Amino acid sequence: MPTVEVTGLKDDDFLLDVREDDEWRAGHAEGALHIPISEFVARYGEFTEAAPQDGRVHVICRSGGRSAQVAMYLVQQGIDAVNVHGGMQVWAASGRPVVDDKGGTGVVL
């Protein structure tokens, strides 16, 4: 499974957050696309509309397990996708900003 470290991400990289709604509301990376893993297949069209046509998709969850599943699915669909190693836990621990659903300071559940 292709992976990338949080430290290897640039600010303008496309980020797909596959955590559930309560996790997203508590804290997420600003600008990420949110489609929970439990809804991903049903909302695949929403993903394809938002994803870069010729760019890489960086998939993130809390710790890397769910995002690895979605990244693997996307790779099977012919999409350049990678799993963000360590997920939002490492994102926050690395000092990257986490916002809640109201734009305030968020936390990772």
mmCIF file with all atom_site columns, C-alpha atoms in Angstrom:
data_model
loop_
_atom_site.group_PDB
_atom_site.id
_atom_site.type_symbol
_atom_site.label_atom_id
_atom_site.label_alt_id
_atom_site.label_comp_id
_atom_site.label_asym_id
_atom_site.label_entity_id
_atom_site.label_seq_id
_atom_site.pdbx_PDB_ins_code
_atom_site.Cartn_x
_atom_site.Cartn_y
_atom_site.Cartn_z
_atom_site.occupancy
_atom_site.B_iso_or_equiv
_atom_site.pdbx_formal_charge
_atom_site.auth_seq_id
_atom_site.auth_comp_id
_atom_site.auth_asym_id
_atom_site.auth_atom_id
_atom_site.pdbx_PDB_model_num
ATOM 1   C CA . MET A 1 1   ? 0.000   0.000  0.000   1.00 0.00 ? 1   MET A CA 1
ATOM 2   C CA . PRO A 1 2   ? 1.517   3.348  -1.005  1.00 0.00 ? 2   PRO A CA 1
ATOM 3   C CA . THR A 1 3   ? 1.911   5.627  2.005   1.00 0.00 ? 3   THR A CA 1
ATOM 4   C CA . VAL A 1 4   ? 3.133   9.128  2.722   1.00 0.00 ? 4   VAL A CA 1
ATOM 5   C CA . GLU A 1 5   ? 4.257   10.687 5.975   1.00 0.00 ? 5   GLU A CA 1
ATOM 6   C CA . VAL A 1 6   ? 2.405   13.732 7.301   1.00 0.00 ? 6   VAL A CA 1
ATOM 7   C CA . THR A 1 7   ? 5.661   15.659 7.061   1.00 0.00 ? 7   THR A CA 1
ATOM 8   C CA . GLY A 1 8   ? 5.733   14.881 3.332   1.00 0.00 ? 8   GLY A CA 1
ATOM 9   C CA . LEU A 1 9   ? 2.426   16.656 2.649   1.00 0.00 ? 9   LEU A CA 1
ATOM 10  C CA . LYS A 1 10  ? 2.292   20.131 1.144   1.00 0.00 ? 10  LYS A CA 1
ATOM 11  C CA . ASP A 1 11  ? -0.412  22.641 2.051   1.00 0.00 ? 11  ASP A CA 1
ATOM 12  C CA . ASP A 1 12  ? -2.074  22.364 -1.361  1.00 0.00 ? 12  ASP A CA 1
ATOM 13  C CA . ASP A 1 13  ? -2.163  18.544 -1.529  1.00 0.00 ? 13  ASP A CA 1
ATOM 14  C CA . PHE A 1 14  ? -5.634  17.033 -1.990  1.00 0.00 ? 14  PHE A CA 1
ATOM 15  C CA . LEU A 1 15  ? -6.696  15.397 1.279   1.00 0.00 ? 15  LEU A CA 1
ATOM 16  C CA . LEU A 1 16  ? -9.617  12.981 1.624   1.00 0.00 ? 16  LEU A CA 1
ATOM 17  C CA . ASP A 1 17  ? -10.779 12.414 5.219   1.00 0.00 ? 17  ASP A CA 1
ATOM 18  C CA . VAL A 1 18  ? -12.717 9.149  5.620   1.00 0.00 ? 18  VAL A CA 1
ATOM 19  C CA . ARG A 1 19  ? -13.483 9.375  9.350   1.00 0.00 ? 19  ARG A CA 1
ATOM 20  C CA . GLU A 1 20  ? -17.057 9.378  10.614  1.00 0.00 ? 20  GLU A CA 1
ATOM 21  C CA . ASP A 1 21  ? -19.108 12.542 11.105  1.00 0.00 ? 21  ASP A CA 1
ATOM 22  C CA . ASP A 1 22  ? -18.490 12.915 14.855  1.00 0.00 ? 22  ASP A CA 1
ATOM 23  C CA . GLU A 1 23  ? -14.731 12.670 14.333  1.00 0.00 ? 23  GLU A CA 1
ATOM 24  C CA . TRP A 1 24  ? -14.872 15.237 11.518  1.00 0.00 ? 24  TRP A CA 1
ATOM 25  C CA . ARG A 1 25  ? -16.949 17.695 13.570  1.00 0.00 ? 25  ARG A CA 1
ATOM 26  C CA . ALA A 1 26  ? -14.483 17.494 16.471  1.00 0.00 ? 26  ALA A CA 1
ATOM 27  C CA . GLY A 1 27  ? -11.443 18.253 14.338  1.00 0.00 ? 27  GLY A CA 1
ATOM 28  C CA . HIS A 1 28  ? -10.100 17.948 10.813  1.00 0.00 ? 28  HIS A CA 1
ATOM 29  C CA . ALA A 1 29  ? -7.574  19.396 8.410   1.00 0.00 ? 29  ALA A CA 1
ATOM 30  C CA . GLU A 1 30  ? -8.920  22.571 6.865   1.00 0.00 ? 30  GLU A CA 1
ATOM 31  C CA . GLY A 1 31  ? -9.711  22.155 3.193   1.00 0.00 ? 31  GLY A CA 1
ATOM 32  C CA . ALA A 1 32  ? -10.004 18.363 3.310   1.00 0.00 ? 32  ALA A CA 1
ATOM 33  C CA . LEU A 1 33  ? -12.854 16.605 1.542   1.00 0.00 ? 33  LEU A CA 1
ATOM 34  C CA . HIS A 1 34  ? -14.923 14.606 4.019   1.00 0.00 ? 34  HIS A CA 1
ATOM 35  C CA . ILE A 1 35  ? -16.608 11.387 2.941   1.00 0.00 ? 35  ILE A CA 1
ATOM 36  C CA . PRO A 1 36  ? -16.946 8.803  5.732   1.00 0.00 ? 36  PRO A CA 1
ATOM 37  C CA . ILE A 1 37  ? -15.744 5.302  4.876   1.00 0.00 ? 37  ILE A CA 1
ATOM 38  C CA . SER A 1 38  ? -19.243 4.017  5.688   1.00 0.00 ? 38  SER A CA 1
ATOM 39  C CA . GLU A 1 39  ? -20.646 6.168  2.847   1.00 0.00 ? 39  GLU A CA 1
ATOM 40  C CA . PHE A 1 40  ? -17.720 6.149  0.447   1.00 0.00 ? 40  PHE A CA 1
ATOM 41  C CA . VAL A 1 41  ? -18.996 3.789  -2.240  1.00 0.00 ? 41  VAL A CA 1
ATOM 42  C CA . ALA A 1 42  ? -22.427 5.474  -2.307  1.00 0.00 ? 42  ALA A CA 1
ATOM 43  C CA . ARG A 1 43  ? -20.805 8.925  -2.546  1.00 0.00 ? 43  ARG A CA 1
ATOM 44  C CA . TYR A 1 44  ? -18.048 7.967  -4.995  1.00 0.00 ? 44  TYR A CA 1
ATOM 45  C CA . GLY A 1 45  ? -19.364 10.432 -7.581  1.00 0.00 ? 45  GLY A CA 1
ATOM 46  C CA . GLU A 1 46  ? -18.925 13.274 -5.101  1.00 0.00 ? 46  GLU A CA 1
ATOM 47  C CA . PHE A 1 47  ? -15.314 12.195 -4.659  1.00 0.00 ? 47  PHE A CA 1
ATOM 48  C CA . THR A 1 48  ? -14.614 12.025 -8.406  1.00 0.00 ? 48  THR A CA 1
ATOM 49  C CA . GLU A 1 49  ? -16.072 15.516 -8.914  1.00 0.00 ? 49  GLU A CA 1
ATOM 50  C CA . ALA A 1 50  ? -13.806 17.011 -6.249  1.00 0.00 ? 50  ALA A CA 1
ATOM 51  C CA . ALA A 1 51  ? -10.604 15.004 -6.744  1.00 0.00 ? 51  ALA A CA 1
ATOM 52  C CA . PRO A 1 52  ? -7.819  16.302 -8.976  1.00 0.00 ? 52  PRO A CA 1
ATOM 53  C CA . GLN A 1 53  ? -7.935  14.669 -12.410 1.00 0.00 ? 53  GLN A CA 1
ATOM 54  C CA . ASP A 1 54  ? -4.183  14.198 -12.721 1.00 0.00 ? 54  ASP A CA 1
ATOM 55  C CA . GLY A 1 55  ? -3.074  14.610 -9.123  1.00 0.00 ? 55  GLY A CA 1
ATOM 56  C CA . ARG A 1 56  ? -2.528  12.419 -6.132  1.00 0.00 ? 56  ARG A CA 1
ATOM 57  C CA . VAL A 1 57  ? -5.200  11.757 -3.513  1.00 0.00 ? 57  VAL A CA 1
ATOM 58  C CA . HIS A 1 58  ? -3.969  11.623 0.088   1.00 0.00 ? 58  HIS A CA 1
ATOM 59  C CA . VAL A 1 59  ? -6.372  9.581  2.226   1.00 0.00 ? 59  VAL A CA 1
ATOM 60  C CA . ILE A 1 60  ? -6.488  10.150 5.985   1.00 0.00 ? 60  ILE A CA 1
ATOM 61  C CA . CYS A 1 61  ? -8.387  8.789  8.985   1.00 0.00 ? 61  CYS A CA 1
ATOM 62  C CA . ARG A 1 62  ? -7.614  8.718  12.715  1.00 0.00 ? 62  ARG A CA 1
ATOM 63  C CA . SER A 1 63  ? -4.624  6.383  12.651  1.00 0.00 ? 63  SER A CA 1
ATOM 64  C CA . GLY A 1 64  ? -4.300  4.955  9.151   1.00 0.00 ? 64  GLY A CA 1
ATOM 65  C CA . GLY A 1 65  ? -6.404  1.776  9.065   1.00 0.00 ? 65  GLY A CA 1
ATOM 66  C CA . ARG A 1 66  ? -9.587  2.993  7.411   1.00 0.00 ? 66  ARG A CA 1
ATOM 67  C CA . SER A 1 67  ? -7.699  5.303  5.089   1.00 0.00 ? 67  SER A CA 1
ATOM 68  C CA . ALA A 1 68  ? -5.522  2.389  3.942   1.00 0.00 ? 68  ALA A CA 1
ATOM 69  C CA . GLN A 1 69  ? -8.681  0.508  2.910   1.00 0.00 ? 69  GLN A CA 1
ATOM 70  C CA . VAL A 1 70  ? -10.012 3.465  0.924   1.00 0.00 ? 70  VAL A CA 1
ATOM 71  C CA . ALA A 1 71  ? -6.610  4.195  -0.628  1.00 0.00 ? 71  ALA A CA 1
ATOM 72  C CA . MET A 1 72  ? -6.358  0.562  -1.738  1.00 0.00 ? 72  MET A CA 1
ATOM 73  C CA . TYR A 1 73  ? -9.843  0.759  -3.268  1.00 0.00 ? 73  TYR A CA 1
ATOM 74  C CA . LEU A 1 74  ? -8.921  3.953  -5.132  1.00 0.00 ? 74  LEU A CA 1
ATOM 75  C CA . VAL A 1 75  ? -5.696  2.420  -6.455  1.00 0.00 ? 75  VAL A CA 1
ATOM 76  C CA . GLN A 1 76  ? -7.771  -0.503 -7.765  1.00 0.00 ? 76  GLN A CA 1
ATOM 77  C CA . GLN A 1 77  ? -9.915  2.071  -9.588  1.00 0.00 ? 77  GLN A CA 1
ATOM 78  C CA . GLY A 1 78  ? -6.787  3.444  -11.287 1.00 0.00 ? 78  GLY A CA 1
ATOM 79  C CA . ILE A 1 79  ? -6.480  6.541  -9.098  1.00 0.00 ? 79  ILE A CA 1
ATOM 80  C CA . ASP A 1 80  ? -3.129  7.755  -7.777  1.00 0.00 ? 80  ASP A CA 1
ATOM 81  C CA . ALA A 1 81  ? -3.926  7.441  -4.060  1.00 0.00 ? 81  ALA A CA 1
ATOM 82  C CA . VAL A 1 82  ? -1.771  7.099  -0.965  1.00 0.00 ? 82  VAL A CA 1
ATOM 83  C CA . ASN A 1 83  ? -2.495  6.456  2.686   1.00 0.00 ? 83  ASN A CA 1
ATOM 84  C CA . VAL A 1 84  ? -1.368  9.136  5.159   1.00 0.00 ? 84  VAL A CA 1
ATOM 85  C CA . HIS A 1 85  ? 0.687   7.166  7.674   1.00 0.00 ? 85  HIS A CA 1
ATOM 86  C CA . GLY A 1 86  ? -0.461  7.666  11.265  1.00 0.00 ? 86  GLY A CA 1
ATOM 87  C CA . GLY A 1 87  ? -3.512  9.679  10.225  1.00 0.00 ? 87  GLY A CA 1
ATOM 88  C CA . MET A 1 88  ? -4.925  12.655 12.069  1.00 0.00 ? 88  MET A CA 1
ATOM 89  C CA . GLN A 1 89  ? -3.190  11.596 15.280  1.00 0.00 ? 89  GLN A CA 1
ATOM 90  C CA . VAL A 1 90  ? 0.203   12.200 13.675  1.00 0.00 ? 90  VAL A CA 1
ATOM 91  C CA . TRP A 1 91  ? -1.158  15.243 11.830  1.00 0.00 ? 91  TRP A CA 1
ATOM 92  C CA . ALA A 1 92  ? -2.062  16.922 15.135  1.00 0.00 ? 92  ALA A CA 1
ATOM 93  C CA . ALA A 1 93  ? 1.090   15.705 16.916  1.00 0.00 ? 93  ALA A CA 1
ATOM 94  C CA . SER A 1 94  ? 3.163   17.231 14.100  1.00 0.00 ? 94  SER A CA 1
ATOM 95  C CA . GLY A 1 95  ? 1.677   20.642 14.829  1.00 0.00 ? 95  GLY A CA 1
ATOM 96  C CA . ARG A 1 96  ? -0.502  20.780 11.738  1.00 0.00 ? 96  ARG A CA 1
ATOM 97  C CA . PRO A 1 97  ? -3.684  22.824 12.279  1.00 0.00 ? 97  PRO A CA 1
ATOM 98  C CA . VAL A 1 98  ? -6.868  21.024 13.297  1.00 0.00 ? 98  VAL A CA 1
ATOM 99  C CA . VAL A 1 99  ? -10.187 22.885 13.033  1.00 0.00 ? 99  VAL A CA 1
ATOM 100 C CA . ASP A 1 100 ? -13.651 21.949 14.225  1.00 0.00 ? 100 ASP A CA 1
ATOM 101 C CA . ASP A 1 101 ? -16.819 22.206 12.161  1.00 0.00 ? 101 ASP A CA 1
ATOM 102 C CA . LYS A 1 102 ? -17.288 25.835 13.251  1.00 0.00 ? 102 LYS A CA 1
ATOM 103 C CA . GLY A 1 103 ? -13.769 26.857 12.231  1.00 0.00 ? 103 GLY A CA 1
ATOM 104 C CA . GLY A 1 104 ? -12.388 26.956 15.773  1.00 0.00 ? 104 GLY A CA 1
ATOM 105 C CA . THR A 1 105 ? -9.554  24.921 17.219  1.00 0.00 ? 105 THR A CA 1
ATOM 106 C CA . GLY A 1 106 ? -10.383 21.229 16.866  1.00 0.00 ? 106 GLY A CA 1
ATOM 107 C CA . VAL A 1 107 ? -9.311  18.005 18.498  1.00 0.00 ? 107 VAL A CA 1
ATOM 108 C CA . VAL A 1 108 ? -8.724  14.535 17.093  1.00 0.00 ? 108 VAL A CA 1
ATOM 109 C CA . LEU A 1 109 ? -11.074 11.910 18.512  1.00 0.00 ? 109 LEU A CA 1
#
